[in-house]
CSV table of C-alpha atoms and ligand atoms in Angstrom, one decimal:
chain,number,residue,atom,x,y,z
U,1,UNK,CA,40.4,55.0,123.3
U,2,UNK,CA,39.7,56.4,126.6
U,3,UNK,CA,41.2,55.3,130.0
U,4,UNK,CA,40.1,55.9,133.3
U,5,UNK,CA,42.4,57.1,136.1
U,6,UNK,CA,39.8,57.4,138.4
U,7,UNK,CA,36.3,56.9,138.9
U,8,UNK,CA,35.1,60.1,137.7
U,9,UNK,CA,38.6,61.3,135.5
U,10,UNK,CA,38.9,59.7,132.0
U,11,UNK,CA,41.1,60.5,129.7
U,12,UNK,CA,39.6,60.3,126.0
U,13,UNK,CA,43.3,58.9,125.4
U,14,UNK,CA,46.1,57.4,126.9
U,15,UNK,CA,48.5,60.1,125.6
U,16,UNK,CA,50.2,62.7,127.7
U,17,UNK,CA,52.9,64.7,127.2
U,18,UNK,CA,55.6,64.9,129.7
U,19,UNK,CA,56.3,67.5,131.7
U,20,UNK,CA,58.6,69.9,130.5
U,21,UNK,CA,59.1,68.4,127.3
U,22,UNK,CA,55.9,70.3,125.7
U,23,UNK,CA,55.7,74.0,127.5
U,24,UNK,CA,51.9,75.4,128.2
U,25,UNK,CA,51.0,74.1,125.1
U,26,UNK,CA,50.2,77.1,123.6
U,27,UNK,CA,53.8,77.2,121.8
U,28,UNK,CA,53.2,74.1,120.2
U,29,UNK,CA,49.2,74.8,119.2
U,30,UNK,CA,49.8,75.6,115.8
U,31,UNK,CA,51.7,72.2,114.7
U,32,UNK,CA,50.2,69.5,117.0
U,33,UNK,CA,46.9,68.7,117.1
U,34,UNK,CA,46.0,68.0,120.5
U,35,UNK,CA,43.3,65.9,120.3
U,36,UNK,CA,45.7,62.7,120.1
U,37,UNK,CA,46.0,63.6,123.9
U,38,UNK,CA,44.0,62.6,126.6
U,39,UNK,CA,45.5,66.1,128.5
U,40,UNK,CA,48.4,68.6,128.8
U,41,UNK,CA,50.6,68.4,131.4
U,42,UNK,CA,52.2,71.6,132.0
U,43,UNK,CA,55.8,72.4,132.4
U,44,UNK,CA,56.6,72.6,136.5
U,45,UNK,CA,55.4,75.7,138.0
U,46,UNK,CA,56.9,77.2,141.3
U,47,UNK,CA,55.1,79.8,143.3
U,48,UNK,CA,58.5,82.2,142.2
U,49,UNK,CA,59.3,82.8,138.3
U,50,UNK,CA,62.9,81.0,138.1
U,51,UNK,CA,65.5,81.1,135.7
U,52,UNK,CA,67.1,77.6,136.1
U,53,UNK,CA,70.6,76.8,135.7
U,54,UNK,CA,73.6,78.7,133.8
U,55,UNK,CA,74.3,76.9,130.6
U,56,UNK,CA,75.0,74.6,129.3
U,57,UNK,CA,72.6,72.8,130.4
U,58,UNK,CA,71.4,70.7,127.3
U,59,UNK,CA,73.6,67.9,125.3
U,60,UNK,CA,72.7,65.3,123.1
U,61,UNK,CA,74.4,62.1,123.8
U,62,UNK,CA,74.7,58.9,121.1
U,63,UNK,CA,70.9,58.0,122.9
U,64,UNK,CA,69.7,60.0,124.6
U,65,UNK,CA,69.7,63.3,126.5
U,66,UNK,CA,70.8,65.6,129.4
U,67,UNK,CA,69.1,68.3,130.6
U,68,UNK,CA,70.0,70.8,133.8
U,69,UNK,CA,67.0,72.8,132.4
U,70,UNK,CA,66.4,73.6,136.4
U,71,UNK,CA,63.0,74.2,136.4
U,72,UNK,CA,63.1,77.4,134.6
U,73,UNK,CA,59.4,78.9,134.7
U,74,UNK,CA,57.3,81.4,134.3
U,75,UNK,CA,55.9,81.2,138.6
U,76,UNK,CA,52.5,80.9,139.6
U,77,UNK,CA,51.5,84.7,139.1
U,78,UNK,CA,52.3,84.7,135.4
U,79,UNK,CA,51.1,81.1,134.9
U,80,UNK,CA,47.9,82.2,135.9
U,81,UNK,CA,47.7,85.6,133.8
U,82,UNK,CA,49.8,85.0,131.1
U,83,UNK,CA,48.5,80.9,130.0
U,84,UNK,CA,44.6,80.4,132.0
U,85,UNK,CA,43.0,82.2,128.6
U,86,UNK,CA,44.7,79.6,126.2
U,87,UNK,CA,44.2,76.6,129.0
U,88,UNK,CA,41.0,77.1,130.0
U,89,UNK,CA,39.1,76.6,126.5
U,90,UNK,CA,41.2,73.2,125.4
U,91,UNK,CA,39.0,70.8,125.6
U,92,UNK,CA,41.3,67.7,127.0
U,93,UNK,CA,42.1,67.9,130.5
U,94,UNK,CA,44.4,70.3,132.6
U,95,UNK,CA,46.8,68.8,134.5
U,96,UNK,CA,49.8,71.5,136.4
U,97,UNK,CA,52.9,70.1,137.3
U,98,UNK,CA,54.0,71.6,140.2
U,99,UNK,CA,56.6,71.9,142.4
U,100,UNK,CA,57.9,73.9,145.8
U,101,UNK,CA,61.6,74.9,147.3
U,102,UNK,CA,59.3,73.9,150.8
U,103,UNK,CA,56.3,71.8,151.9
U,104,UNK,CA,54.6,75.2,152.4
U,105,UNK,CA,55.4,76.2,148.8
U,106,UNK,CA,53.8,72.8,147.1
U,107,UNK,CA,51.1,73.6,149.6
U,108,UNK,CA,50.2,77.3,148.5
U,109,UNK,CA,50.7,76.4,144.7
U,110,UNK,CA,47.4,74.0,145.1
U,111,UNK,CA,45.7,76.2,147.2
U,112,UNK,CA,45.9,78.6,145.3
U,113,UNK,CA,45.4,77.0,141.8
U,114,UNK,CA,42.0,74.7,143.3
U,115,UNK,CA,40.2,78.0,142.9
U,116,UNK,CA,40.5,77.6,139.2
U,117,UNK,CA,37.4,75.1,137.7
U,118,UNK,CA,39.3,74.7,134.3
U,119,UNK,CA,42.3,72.9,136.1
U,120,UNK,CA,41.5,69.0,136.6
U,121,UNK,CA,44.2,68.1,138.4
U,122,UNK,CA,48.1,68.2,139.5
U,123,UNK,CA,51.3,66.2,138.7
U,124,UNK,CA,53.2,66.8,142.0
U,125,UNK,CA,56.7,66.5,141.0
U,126,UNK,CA,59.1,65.6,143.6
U,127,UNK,CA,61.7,64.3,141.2
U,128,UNK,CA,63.7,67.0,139.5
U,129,UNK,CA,67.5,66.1,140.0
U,130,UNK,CA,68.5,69.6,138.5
U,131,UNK,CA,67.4,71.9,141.9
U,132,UNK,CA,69.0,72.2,145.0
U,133,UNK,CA,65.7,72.7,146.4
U,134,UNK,CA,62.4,71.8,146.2
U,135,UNK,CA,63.3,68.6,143.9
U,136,UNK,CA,64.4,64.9,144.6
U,137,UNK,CA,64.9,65.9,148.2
U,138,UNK,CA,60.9,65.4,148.4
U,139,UNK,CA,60.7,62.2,146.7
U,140,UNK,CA,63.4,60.1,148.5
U,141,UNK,CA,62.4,60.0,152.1
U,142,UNK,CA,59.2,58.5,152.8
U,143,UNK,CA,58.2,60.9,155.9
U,144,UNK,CA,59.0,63.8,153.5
U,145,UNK,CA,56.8,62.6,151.1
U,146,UNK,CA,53.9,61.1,153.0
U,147,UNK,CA,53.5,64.2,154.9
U,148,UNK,CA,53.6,66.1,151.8
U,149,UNK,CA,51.3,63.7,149.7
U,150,UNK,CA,48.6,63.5,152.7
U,151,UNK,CA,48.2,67.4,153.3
U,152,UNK,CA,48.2,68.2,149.5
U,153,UNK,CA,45.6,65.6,149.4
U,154,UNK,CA,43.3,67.5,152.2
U,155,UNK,CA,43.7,70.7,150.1
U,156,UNK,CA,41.7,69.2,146.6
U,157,UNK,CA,39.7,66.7,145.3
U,158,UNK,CA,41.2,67.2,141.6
U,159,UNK,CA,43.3,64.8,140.4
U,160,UNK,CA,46.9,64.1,142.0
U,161,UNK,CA,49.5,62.5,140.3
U,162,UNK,CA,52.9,61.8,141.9
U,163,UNK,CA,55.9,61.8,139.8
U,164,UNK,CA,58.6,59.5,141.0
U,165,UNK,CA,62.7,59.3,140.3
U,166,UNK,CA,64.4,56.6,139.7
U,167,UNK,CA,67.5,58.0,142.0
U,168,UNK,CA,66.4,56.5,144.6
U,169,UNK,CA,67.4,53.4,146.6
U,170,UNK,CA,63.7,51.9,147.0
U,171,UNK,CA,61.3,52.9,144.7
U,172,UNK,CA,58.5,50.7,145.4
U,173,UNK,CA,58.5,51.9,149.2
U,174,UNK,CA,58.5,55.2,147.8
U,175,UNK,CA,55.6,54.4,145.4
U,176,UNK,CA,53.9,52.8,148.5
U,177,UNK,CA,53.3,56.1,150.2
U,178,UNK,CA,51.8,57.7,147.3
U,179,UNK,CA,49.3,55.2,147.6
U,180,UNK,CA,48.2,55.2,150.6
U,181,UNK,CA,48.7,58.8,151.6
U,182,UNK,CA,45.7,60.0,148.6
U,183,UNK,CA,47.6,59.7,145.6
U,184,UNK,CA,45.3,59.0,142.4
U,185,UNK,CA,48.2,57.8,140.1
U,186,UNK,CA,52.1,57.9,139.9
U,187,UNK,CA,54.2,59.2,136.9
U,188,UNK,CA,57.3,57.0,136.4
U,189,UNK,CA,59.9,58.1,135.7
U,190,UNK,CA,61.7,61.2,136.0
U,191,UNK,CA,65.0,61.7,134.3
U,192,UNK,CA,67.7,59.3,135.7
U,193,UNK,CA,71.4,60.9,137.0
U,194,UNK,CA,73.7,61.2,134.0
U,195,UNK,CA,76.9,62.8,132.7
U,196,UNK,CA,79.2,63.7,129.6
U,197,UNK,CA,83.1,64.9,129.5
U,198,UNK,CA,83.9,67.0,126.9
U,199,UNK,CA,87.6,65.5,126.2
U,200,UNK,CA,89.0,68.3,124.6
U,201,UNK,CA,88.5,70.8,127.4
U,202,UNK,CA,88.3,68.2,129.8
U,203,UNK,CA,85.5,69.6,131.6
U,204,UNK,CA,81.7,68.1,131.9
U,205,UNK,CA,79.8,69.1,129.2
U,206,UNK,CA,76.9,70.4,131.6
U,207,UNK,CA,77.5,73.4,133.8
U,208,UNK,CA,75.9,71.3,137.0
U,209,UNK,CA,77.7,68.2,136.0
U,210,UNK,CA,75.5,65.9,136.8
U,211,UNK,CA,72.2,66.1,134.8
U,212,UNK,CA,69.2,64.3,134.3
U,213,UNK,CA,69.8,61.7,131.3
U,214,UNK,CA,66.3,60.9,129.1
U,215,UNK,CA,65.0,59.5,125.7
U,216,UNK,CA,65.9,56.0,124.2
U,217,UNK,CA,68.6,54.9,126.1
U,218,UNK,CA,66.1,55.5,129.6
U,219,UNK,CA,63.2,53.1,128.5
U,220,UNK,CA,64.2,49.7,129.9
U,221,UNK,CA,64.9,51.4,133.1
U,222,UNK,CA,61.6,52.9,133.2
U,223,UNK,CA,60.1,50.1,132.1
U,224,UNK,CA,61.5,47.8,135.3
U,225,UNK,CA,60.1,50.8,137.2
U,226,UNK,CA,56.9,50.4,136.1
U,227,UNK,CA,56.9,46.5,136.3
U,228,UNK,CA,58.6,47.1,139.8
U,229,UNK,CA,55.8,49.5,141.3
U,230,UNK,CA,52.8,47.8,139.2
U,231,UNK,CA,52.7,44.6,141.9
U,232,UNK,CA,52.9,46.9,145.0
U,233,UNK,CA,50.0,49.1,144.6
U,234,UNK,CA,46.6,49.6,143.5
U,235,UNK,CA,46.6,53.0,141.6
U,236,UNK,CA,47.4,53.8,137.9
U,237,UNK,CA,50.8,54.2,136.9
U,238,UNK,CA,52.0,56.5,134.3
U,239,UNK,CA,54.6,55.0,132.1
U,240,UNK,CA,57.3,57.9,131.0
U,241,UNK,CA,61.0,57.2,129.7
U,242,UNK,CA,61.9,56.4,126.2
U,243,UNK,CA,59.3,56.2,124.0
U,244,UNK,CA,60.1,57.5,120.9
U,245,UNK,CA,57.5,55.0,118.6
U,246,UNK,CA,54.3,53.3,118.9
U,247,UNK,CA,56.2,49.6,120.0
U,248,UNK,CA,57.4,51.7,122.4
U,249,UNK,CA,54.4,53.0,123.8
U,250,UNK,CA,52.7,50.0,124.0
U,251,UNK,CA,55.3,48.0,125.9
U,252,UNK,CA,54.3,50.4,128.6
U,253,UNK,CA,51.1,49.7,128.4
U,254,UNK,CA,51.8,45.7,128.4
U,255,UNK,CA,53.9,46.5,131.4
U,256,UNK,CA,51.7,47.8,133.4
U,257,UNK,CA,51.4,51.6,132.1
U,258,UNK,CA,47.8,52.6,132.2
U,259,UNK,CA,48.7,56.0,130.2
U,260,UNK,CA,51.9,57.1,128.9
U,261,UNK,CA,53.7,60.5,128.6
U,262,UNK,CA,56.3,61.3,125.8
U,263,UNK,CA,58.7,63.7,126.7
U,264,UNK,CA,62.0,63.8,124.9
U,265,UNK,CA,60.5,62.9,121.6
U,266,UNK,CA,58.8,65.8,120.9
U,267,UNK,CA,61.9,67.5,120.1
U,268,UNK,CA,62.6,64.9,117.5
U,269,UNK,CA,59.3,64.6,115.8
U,270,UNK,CA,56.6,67.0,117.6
U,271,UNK,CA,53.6,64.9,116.0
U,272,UNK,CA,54.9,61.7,117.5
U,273,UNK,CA,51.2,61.5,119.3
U,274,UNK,CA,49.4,61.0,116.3
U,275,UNK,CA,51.3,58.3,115.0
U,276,UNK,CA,51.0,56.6,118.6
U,277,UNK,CA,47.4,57.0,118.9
U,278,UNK,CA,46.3,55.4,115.3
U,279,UNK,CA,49.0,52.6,116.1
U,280,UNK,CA,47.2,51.5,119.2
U,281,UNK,CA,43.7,52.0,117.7
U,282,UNK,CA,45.0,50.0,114.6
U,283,UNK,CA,46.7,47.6,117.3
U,284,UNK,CA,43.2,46.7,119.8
U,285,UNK,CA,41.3,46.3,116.4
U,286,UNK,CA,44.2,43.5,115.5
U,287,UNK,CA,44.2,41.7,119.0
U,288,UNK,CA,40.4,42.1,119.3
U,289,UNK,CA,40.9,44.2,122.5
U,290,UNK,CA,38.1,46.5,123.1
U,291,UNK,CA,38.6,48.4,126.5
U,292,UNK,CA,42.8,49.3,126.3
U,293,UNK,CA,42.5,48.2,130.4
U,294,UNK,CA,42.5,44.6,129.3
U,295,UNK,CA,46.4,45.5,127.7
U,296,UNK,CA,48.0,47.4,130.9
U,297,UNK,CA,49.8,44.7,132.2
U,298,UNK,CA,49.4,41.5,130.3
U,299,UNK,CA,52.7,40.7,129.7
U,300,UNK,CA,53.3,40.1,133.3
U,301,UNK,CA,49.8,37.9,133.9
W,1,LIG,C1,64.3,69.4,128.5
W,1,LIG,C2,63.5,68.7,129.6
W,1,LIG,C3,62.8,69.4,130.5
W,1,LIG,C4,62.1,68.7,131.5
W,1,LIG,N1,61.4,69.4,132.5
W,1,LIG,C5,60.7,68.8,133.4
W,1,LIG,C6,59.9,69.5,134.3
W,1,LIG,O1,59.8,70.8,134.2
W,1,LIG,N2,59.1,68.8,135.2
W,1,LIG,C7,59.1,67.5,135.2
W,1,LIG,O2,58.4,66.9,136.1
W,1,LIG,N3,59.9,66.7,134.4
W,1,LIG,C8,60.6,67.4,133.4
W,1,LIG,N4,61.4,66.6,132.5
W,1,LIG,C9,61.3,65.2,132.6
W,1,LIG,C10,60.3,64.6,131.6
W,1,LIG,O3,59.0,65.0,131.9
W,1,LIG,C11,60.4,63.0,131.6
W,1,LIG,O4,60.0,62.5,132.8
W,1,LIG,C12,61.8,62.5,131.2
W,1,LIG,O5,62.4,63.3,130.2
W,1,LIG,C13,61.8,61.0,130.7
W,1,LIG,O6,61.0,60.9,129.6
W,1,LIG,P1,61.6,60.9,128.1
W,1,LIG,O7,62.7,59.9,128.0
W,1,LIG,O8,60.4,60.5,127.2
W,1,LIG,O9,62.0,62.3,127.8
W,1,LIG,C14,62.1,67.3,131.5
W,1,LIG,C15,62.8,66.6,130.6
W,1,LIG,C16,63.5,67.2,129.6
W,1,LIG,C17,64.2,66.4,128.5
């Protein structure tokens, strides 16, 4: 069940998780079997260790999420001594989220993580609404970005994937300049803005207020991203937001989703990818499709 995001970078399947939503993988070895993936996407790494936001900064809502995680991570240093041993000898592909507080961070991130053969490529996030810095301030302005996306792009040849919010007031101009600025594929979508009042003390139930909102309730938002974006460029997209089954999984894929990420489900059922990946096997052998490329988008030809 392989898909190809490039012309030399195939998955062996169109699973990912999502970033953040699965750690280094090396917590989760032991129960998941990782072969259902076509790669791990690391949680974001920042050239400093961070601690994120105060609590709270998790709530489940009726369907859904929030999460002011903050980007809470390890930092580059300890990425690379503490999680390169397990990393390295998996044998689906490496993919490092990554994000910067400035251009110059994002930049020294990749410089310093091309050296590494066993990483095949990065998921540049400019879409975390939980930062003051170095989040959805680089994915809303298109000279931002495209200055970002084009000297990122002279600094490797790996992969790059560009994950997009949906807080923004044109996402399809937005998803232009990944494309033409070197891009190999865009991730949609990030968490979208979202609170809870706790009635009883009156007060938001999220230290930051305003948090980023995912799971169920996200999908048809994501999915009108995807369709949205799809029709305006020529690279892959990622579909992410939602998908907490197989149906769900595949009406990314009919939408235009070439691979998909699941992020919030994990926490609900952390072998979610297994189930997804024998669905769509069991699926193409039903409709007689042979090469999963002939699904991603045929519900809009
Ligand atoms: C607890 C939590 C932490 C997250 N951390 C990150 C992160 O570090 N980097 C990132 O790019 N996205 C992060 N996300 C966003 C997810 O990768 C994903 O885009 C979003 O949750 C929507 O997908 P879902 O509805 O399937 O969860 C996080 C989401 C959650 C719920």
């Amino acid at each position: 069940m392989s898909v190809r995001l490039r012309d030399d970078f195939i998955l062996d399947s169109p699973i990912l998780p999502a970033s953040g939503t699965f750690g280094y993988g090396d917590e989760l070895i032991d129960i998941v079997n990782l072969d259902y993936y076509g790669g791990l996407i690391t949680k974001t790494i920042t050239l400093e260790e961070r601690e994120g936001n105060p609590p709270e900064r998790i709530f489940e809502t009726k369907c859904g999420m929030l999460n002011s995680i903050g980007l809470a991570n390890i930092g580059l240093k300890r990425f690379l001594k503490e999680k390169s041993e397990f990393l390295k000898n998996l044998r689906i592909k490496k993919i490092i989220n990554i994000a910067g507080n400035t251009e110059d961070e994002y930049l020294r991130i990749v410089e310093d993580l091309d050296k590494y053969n066993w990483i095949d490529g990065y998921e540049i996030n400019v879409s975390c609404p939980n930062v003051d810095k170095g989040g959805i301030q680089f994915g809303k302005d298109c000279i931002t970005l495209s200055n970002l996306i084009s000297k990122v792009r002279k600094l490797t040849k790996k992969l790059l994937i560009v994950k997009l919010s949906p807080n923004v007031d044109d996402i399809v101009s937005i998803a232009r300049v990944c494309n033409d600025n070197g891009a190999d594929a865009i991730t949609l979508i990030n968490t979208v803005y979202g609170c809870a009042i706790d009635i009883y003390k009156k007060k938001p139930v999220i230290n930051r207020v305003i948090a980023g909102y995912s799971g169920p309730a996200i999908k048809p938002i994501a999915i009108a991203n995807v369709i949205r974006v799809k029709s305006e460029v020529n690279i892959p997209i990622i579909g992410v937001g939602g998908i907490f089954s197989s149906e769900d999984a595949i009406e990314f894929i009919l939408a235009g989703a070439s691979a998909i990420q699941i992020g919030t489900a994990h926490f609900n059922n952390p072998l979610i990818a297994e189930e997804i990946y024998n669905f769509i096997v069991e699926y193409c052998r039903k409709n007689g499709i042979l090469n999963i490329a002939d699904l991603v988008g045929a519900a809009l030809k």
